[in-house]
Coordinates of C-alpha atoms and ligand atoms in Angstrom, one line a residue:
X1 CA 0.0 0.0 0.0
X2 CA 2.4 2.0 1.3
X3 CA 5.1 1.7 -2.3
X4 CA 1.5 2.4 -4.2
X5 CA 1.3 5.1 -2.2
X6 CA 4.5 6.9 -2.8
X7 CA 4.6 5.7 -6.7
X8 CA 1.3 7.9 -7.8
X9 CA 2.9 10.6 -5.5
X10 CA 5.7 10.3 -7.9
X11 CA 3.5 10.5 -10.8
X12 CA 1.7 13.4 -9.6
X13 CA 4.8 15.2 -8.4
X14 CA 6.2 14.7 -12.4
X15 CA 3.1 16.0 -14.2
X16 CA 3.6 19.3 -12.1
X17 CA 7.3 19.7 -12.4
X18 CA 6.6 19.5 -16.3
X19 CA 3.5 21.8 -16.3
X20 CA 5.4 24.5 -14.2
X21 CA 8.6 24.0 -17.0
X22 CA 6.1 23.8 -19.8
X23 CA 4.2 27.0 -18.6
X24 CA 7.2 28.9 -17.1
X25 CA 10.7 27.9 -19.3
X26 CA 13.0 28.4 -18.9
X27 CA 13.0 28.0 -15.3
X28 CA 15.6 26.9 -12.5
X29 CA 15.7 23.8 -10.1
X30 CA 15.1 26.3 -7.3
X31 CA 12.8 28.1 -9.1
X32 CA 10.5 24.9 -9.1
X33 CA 11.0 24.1 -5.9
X34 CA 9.6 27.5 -4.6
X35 CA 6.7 27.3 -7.5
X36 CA 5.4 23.4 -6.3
X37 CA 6.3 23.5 -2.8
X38 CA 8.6 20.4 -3.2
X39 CA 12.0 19.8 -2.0
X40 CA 14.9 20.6 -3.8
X41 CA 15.8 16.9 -3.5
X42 CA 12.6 15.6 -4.8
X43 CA 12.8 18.1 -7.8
X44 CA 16.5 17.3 -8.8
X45 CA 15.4 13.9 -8.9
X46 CA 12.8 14.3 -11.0
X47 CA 14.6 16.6 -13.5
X48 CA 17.1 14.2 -13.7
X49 CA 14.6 11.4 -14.9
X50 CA 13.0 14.1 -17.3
X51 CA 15.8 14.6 -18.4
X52 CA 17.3 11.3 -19.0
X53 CA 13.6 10.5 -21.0
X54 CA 14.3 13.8 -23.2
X55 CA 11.1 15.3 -22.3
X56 CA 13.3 18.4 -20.1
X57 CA 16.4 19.6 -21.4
X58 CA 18.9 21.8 -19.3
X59 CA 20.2 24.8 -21.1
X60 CA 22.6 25.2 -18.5
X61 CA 23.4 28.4 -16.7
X62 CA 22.6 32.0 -18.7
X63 CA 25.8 32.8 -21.0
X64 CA 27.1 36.1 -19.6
X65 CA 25.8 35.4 -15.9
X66 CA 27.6 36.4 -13.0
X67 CA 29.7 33.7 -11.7
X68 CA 28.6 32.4 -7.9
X69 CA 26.0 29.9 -7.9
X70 CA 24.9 29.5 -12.0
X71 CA 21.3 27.6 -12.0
X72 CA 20.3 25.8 -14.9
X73 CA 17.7 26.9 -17.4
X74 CA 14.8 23.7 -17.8
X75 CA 12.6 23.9 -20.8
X76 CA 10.7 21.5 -22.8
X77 CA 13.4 19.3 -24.6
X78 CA 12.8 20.4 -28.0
X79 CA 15.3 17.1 -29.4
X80 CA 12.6 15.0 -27.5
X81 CA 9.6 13.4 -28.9
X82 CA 7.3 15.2 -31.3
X83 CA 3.2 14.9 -31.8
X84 CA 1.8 14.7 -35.0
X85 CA -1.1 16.6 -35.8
X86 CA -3.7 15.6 -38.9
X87 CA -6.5 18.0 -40.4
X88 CA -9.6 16.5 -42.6
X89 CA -11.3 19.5 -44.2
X90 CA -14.0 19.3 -46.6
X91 CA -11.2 19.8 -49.3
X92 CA -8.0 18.8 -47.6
X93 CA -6.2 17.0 -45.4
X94 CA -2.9 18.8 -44.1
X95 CA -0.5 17.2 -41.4
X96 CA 2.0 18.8 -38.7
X97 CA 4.7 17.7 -36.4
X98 CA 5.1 19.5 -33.7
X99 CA 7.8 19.2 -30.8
X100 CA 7.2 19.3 -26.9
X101 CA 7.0 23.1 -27.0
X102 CA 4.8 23.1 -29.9
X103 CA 6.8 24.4 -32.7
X104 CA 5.9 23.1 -35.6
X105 CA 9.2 21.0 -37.6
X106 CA 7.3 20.0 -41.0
X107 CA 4.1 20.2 -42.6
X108 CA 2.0 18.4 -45.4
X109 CA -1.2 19.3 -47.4
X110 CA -3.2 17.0 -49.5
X111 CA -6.0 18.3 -52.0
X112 CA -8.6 15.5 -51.5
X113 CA -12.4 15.9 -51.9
X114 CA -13.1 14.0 -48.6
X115 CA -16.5 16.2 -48.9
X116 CA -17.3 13.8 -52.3
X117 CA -15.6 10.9 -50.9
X118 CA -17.1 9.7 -47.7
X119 CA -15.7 8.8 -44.0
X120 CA -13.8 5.4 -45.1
X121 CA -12.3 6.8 -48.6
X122 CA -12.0 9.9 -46.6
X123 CA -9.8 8.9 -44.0
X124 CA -7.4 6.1 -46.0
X125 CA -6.7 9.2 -48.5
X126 CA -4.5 10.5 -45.3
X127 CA -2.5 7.5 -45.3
X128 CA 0.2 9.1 -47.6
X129 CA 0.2 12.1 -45.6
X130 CA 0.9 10.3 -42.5
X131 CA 3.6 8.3 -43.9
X132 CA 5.6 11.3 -44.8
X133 CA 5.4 13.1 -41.7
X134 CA 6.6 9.6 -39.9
X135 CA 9.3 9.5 -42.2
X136 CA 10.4 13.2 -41.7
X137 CA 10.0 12.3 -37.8
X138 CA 12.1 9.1 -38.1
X139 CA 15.1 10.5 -39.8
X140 CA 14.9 13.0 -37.7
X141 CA 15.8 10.5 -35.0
X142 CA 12.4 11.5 -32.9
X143 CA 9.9 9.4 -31.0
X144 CA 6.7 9.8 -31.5
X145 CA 3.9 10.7 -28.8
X146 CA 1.0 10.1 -30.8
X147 CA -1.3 11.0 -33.4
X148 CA -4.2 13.9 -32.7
X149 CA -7.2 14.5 -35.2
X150 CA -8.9 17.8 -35.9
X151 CA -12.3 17.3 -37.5
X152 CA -14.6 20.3 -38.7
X153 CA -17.4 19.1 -36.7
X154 CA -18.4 17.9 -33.2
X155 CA -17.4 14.7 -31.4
X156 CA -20.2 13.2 -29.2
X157 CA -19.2 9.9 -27.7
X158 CA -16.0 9.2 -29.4
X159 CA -18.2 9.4 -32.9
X160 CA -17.8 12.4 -34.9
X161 CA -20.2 14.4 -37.2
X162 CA -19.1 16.7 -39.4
X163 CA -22.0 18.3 -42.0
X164 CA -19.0 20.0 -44.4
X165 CA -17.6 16.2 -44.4
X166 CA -20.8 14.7 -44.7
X167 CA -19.6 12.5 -41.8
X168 CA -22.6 11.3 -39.5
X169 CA -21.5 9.2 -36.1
X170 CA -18.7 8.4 -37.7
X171 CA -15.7 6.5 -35.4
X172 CA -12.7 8.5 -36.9
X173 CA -10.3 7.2 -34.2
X174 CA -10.9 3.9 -35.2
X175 CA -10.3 4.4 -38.6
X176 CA -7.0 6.8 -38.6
X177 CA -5.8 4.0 -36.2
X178 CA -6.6 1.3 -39.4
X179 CA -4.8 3.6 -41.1
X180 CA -1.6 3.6 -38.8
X181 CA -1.9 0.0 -38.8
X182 CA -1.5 -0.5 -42.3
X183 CA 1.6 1.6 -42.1
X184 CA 2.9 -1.1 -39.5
X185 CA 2.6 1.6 -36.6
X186 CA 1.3 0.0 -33.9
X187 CA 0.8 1.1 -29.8
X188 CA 0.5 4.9 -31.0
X189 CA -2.4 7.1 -29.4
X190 CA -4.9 8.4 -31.0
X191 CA -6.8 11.5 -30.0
X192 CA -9.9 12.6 -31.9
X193 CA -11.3 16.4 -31.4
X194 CA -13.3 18.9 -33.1
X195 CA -11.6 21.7 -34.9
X196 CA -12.8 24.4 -32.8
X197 CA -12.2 22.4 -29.8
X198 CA -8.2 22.3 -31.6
X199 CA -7.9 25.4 -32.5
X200 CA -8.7 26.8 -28.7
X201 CA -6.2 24.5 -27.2
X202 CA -3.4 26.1 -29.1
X203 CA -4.8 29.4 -28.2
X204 CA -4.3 28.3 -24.9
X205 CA -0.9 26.4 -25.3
X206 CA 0.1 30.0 -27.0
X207 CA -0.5 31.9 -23.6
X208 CA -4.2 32.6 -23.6
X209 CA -6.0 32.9 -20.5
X210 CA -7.6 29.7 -19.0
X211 CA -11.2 31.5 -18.5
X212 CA -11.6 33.3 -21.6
X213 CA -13.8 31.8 -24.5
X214 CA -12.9 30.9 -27.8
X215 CA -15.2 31.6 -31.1
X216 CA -13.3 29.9 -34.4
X217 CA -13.3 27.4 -37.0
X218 CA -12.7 27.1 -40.4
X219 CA -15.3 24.4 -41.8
X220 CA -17.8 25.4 -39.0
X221 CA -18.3 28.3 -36.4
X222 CA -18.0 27.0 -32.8
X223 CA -17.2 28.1 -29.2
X224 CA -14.9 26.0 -26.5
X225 CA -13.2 27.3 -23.4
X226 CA -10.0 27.7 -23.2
X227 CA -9.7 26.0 -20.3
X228 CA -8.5 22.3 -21.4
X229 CA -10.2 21.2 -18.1
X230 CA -13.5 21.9 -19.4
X231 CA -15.1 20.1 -22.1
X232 CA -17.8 21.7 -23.8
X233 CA -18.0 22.2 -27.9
X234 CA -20.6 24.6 -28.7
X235 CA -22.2 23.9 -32.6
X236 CA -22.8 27.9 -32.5
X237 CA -23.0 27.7 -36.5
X238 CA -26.3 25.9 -35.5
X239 CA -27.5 28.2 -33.2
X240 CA -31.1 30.2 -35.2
X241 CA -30.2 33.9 -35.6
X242 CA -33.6 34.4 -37.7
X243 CA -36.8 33.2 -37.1
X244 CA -38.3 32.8 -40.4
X245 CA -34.5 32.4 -41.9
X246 CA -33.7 29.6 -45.0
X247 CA -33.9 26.2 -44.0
X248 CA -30.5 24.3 -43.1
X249 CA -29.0 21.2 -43.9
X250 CA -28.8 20.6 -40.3
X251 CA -32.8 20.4 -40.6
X252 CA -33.0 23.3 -38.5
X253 CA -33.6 27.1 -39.6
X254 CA -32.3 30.6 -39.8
X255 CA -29.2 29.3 -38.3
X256 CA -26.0 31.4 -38.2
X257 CA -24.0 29.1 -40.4
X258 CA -26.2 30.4 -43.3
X259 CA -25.6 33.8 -43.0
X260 CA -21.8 33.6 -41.0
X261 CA -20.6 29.8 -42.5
X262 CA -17.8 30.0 -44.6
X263 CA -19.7 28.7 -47.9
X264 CA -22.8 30.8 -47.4
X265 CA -20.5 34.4 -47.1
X266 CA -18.3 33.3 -50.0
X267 CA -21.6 32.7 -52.0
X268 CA -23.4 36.3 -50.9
X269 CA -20.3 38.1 -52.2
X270 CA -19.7 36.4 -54.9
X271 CA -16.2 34.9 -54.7
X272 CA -15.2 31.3 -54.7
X273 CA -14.9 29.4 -51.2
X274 CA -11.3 29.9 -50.5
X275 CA -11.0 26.4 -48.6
X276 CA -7.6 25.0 -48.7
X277 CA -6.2 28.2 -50.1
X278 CA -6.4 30.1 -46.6
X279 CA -4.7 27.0 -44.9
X280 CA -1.8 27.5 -47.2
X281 CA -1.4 31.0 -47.5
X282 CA -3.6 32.8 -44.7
X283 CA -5.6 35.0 -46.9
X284 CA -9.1 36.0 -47.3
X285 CA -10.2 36.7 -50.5
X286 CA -13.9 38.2 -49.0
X287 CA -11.5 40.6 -46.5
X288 CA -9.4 41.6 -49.1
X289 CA -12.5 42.7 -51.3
X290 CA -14.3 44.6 -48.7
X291 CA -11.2 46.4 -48.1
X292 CA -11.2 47.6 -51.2
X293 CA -14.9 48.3 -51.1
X294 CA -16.4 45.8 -53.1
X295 CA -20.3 46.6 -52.2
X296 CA -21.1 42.7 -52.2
X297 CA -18.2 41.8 -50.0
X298 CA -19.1 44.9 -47.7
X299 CA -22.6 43.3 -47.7
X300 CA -22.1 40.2 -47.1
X301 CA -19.3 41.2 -44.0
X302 CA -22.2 42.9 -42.5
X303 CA -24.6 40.8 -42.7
X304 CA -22.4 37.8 -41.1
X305 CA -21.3 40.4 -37.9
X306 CA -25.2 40.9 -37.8
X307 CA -26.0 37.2 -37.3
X308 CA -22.7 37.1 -35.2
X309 CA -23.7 39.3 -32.5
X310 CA -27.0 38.0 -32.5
X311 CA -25.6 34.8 -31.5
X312 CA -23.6 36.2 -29.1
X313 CA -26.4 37.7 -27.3
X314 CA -27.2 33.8 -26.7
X315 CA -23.7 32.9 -25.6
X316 CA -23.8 35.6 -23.2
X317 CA -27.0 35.3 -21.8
X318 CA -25.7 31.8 -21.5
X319 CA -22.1 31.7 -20.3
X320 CA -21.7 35.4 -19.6
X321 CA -18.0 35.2 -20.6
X322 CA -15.5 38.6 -20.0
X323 CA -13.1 38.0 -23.0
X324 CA -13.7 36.1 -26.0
X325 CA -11.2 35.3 -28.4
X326 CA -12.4 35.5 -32.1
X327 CA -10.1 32.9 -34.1
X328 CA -9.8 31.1 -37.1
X329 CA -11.3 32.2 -40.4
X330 CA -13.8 34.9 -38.6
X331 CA -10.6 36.5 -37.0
X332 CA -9.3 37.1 -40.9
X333 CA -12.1 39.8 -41.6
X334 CA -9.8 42.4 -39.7
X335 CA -10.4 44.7 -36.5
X336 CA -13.1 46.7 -37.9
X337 CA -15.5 43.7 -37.9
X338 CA -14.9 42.9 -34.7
X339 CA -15.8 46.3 -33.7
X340 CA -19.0 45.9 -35.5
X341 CA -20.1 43.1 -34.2
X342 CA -19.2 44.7 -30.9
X343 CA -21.1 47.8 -31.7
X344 CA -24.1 45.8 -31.8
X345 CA -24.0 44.5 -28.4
X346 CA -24.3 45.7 -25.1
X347 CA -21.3 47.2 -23.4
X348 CA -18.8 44.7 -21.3
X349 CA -18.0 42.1 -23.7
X350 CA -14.5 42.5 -24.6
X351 CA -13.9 40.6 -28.1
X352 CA -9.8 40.2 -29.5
X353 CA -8.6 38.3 -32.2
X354 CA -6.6 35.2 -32.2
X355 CA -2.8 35.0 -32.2
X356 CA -2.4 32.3 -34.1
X357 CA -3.6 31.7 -38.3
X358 CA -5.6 29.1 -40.1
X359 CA -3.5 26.3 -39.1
X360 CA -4.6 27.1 -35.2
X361 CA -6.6 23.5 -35.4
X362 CA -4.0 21.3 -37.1
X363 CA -1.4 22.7 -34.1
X364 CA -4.2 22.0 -31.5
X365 CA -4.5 18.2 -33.0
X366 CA -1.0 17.9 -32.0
X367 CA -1.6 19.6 -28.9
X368 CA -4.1 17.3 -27.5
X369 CA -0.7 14.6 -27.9
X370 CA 1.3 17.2 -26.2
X371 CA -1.1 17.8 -23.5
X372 CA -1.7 13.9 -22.3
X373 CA 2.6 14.0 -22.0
X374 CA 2.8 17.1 -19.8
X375 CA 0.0 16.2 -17.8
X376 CA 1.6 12.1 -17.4
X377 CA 5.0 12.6 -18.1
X378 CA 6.0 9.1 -16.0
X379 CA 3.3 7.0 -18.3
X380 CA 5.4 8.2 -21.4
X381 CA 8.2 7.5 -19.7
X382 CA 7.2 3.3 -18.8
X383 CA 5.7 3.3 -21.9
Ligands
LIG401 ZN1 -28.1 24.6 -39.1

């Protein structure tokens, strides 16, 4: 009882010496100690075995530094193992790797109607995408921590629907680990999540604050807190902003996706649905337009920050968040949007835009592999 005992104090006293270096590097021996309350003993010791497992790496004392008592600077080993992120959008399907600290090492992007090609077809189209990115991370000498999914659509139960995929209940962690399998990979964790849900953990993992709100998404519009600890994926592209509005494919009505949805804006301003294009290069075309004061772009701007704050009204009413963070392809259509849609609401609501760009989701996939190893560093380790 009493080795059981001590053993999951160990494990618990790991997961918070990496969290502190994962939030706080680079940061000293001592430094930790003060931060979790632990002996200096107890945290040497556990540096050490980070250390040896390549998770932490010592940078050693700061050049230039007074000589006397030079502490070592720990941060996130970034020659330790990596995470590989995959994307399925209606039109693509892009891959990262990412290392402990979340910078990202190499990328792919494959054109692929998944959209046309349903779940199965879908998902074994990513199979060339993953074997690159485990070759880059193989000759690259690195481990890998596993495999996390970002989907354009919610995941209830482990099953995922996606309406821009046309995937219904679909069990996508089953089938990227078929995948993996046929690429002789075996033992790897898989992690399946939505893309909003993805994109607001990098937010976080980028320094956001754990009890703001995130609005994003590329294929869809949803909300998630940034807080990883709380699980909650709003379908806000779902939520009726007009009572008498079009029907939706979702069989509901009025629903913001048709007048805020990536497809429907793109249609009302006359411009092609820039898909994959703002993955690979970041732009807007329908921002870019109403900047130059293109009356349909203009229109069609307006009429999505319209149905935005409407929604928001709901959120609020609901959630009565202090800070949202607008990300993802909504974040593209500049400050003066989000002063709009501000405008329209009622005073206390502070809205800013994301830090990161459209690949905020594919980074978050990665993330979710990230994550699991901070918070269960010893697990990697035995594993
Ligand atoms: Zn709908």
């Amino acid at each position: 009882m009493e080795a059981m005992g001590a053993q999951a104090m160990r494990r618990h006293n790991a997961a918070l010496v990496m969290e502190l270096i994962a939030r706080d590097a680079p940061v000293s021996r001592v430094e930790l100690a003060q931060r979790t309350g632990l002996t200096k003993a107890t945290v040497s010791s556990l540096v050490t075995e980070l250390t040896g497992a390549e998770l932490v790496r010592d940078l050693g004392p700061e050049p230039g530094r007074v000589p006397g008592r030079p502490a070592g600077r720990l941060v996130l080993d970034p020659y330790g193992p990596v995470a590989l992120g995959l994307q399925f959008g209606a039109g693509h399907i892009a891959g990262v790797i990412l290392d402990l600290s979340g910078r990202p090492l190499a990328r792919q992007i494959r054109r692929f109607d998944v959209a046309g090609a349903g779940a199965e077809e879908g998902v074994r189209a990513a199979r060339p995408v993953l074997r690159r990115l485990f070759d880059e991370a193989t000759t690259a000498g690195r481990l890998v921590a596993g495999v996390g999914v970002a989907i354009g659509g919610t995941v209830r139960s482990g099953l995922v629907s996606a309406l821009p995929l046309g995937w219904r209940e679909v069990d996508a962690r089953a089938l990227v680990a078929g995948e993996l399998r046929a690429l002789d990979l075996h033992g790897l964790d898989v992690v399946v999540a939505g893309e909003v849900a993805c994109a607001a953990l990098a937010e976080y993992q980028a320094g956001a604050a754990r009890d703001w709100l995130y609005l994003g998404g590329e294929e869809v519009i949803g909300l998630a807190p940034l807080d990883p600890a709380v699980t909650l994926a709003g379908d806000l592209g779902h939520v009726p902003v007009r009572r008498r509005g079009d029907a939706c494919p979702c069989g509901g009505r009025g629903c913001l996706d048709l007048y805020a949805g990536r497809a429907a804006m793109a249609s009302a301003a006359g411009v092609a649905d820039p898909g994959t294009a703002r993955l690979l290069g970041g732009a807007e075309p329908l921002a870019e337009r109403a900047r130059r004061g293109d009356p349909a772009a203009v229109r069609a701007l307006d009429r999505a920050g319209e149905a935005l704050a409407e929604a928001l009204v709901s959120v609020r009413a609901l959630l009565d968040p202090e800070t949202i963070v607008l990300g993802g392809r909504l974040a593209a259509f500049g400050a003066d949007f989000r002063r709009r849609v501000v405008e329209r609401l009622a005073p206390g609501l502070t809205v800013r835009a994301s830090k990161l760009g459209p690949d905020a989701a594919l980074r978050g996939a990665a993330g979710h592999v990230i994550a699991r190893v901070i918070a269960d560093p010893l697990t990697w380790i035995e594993g």
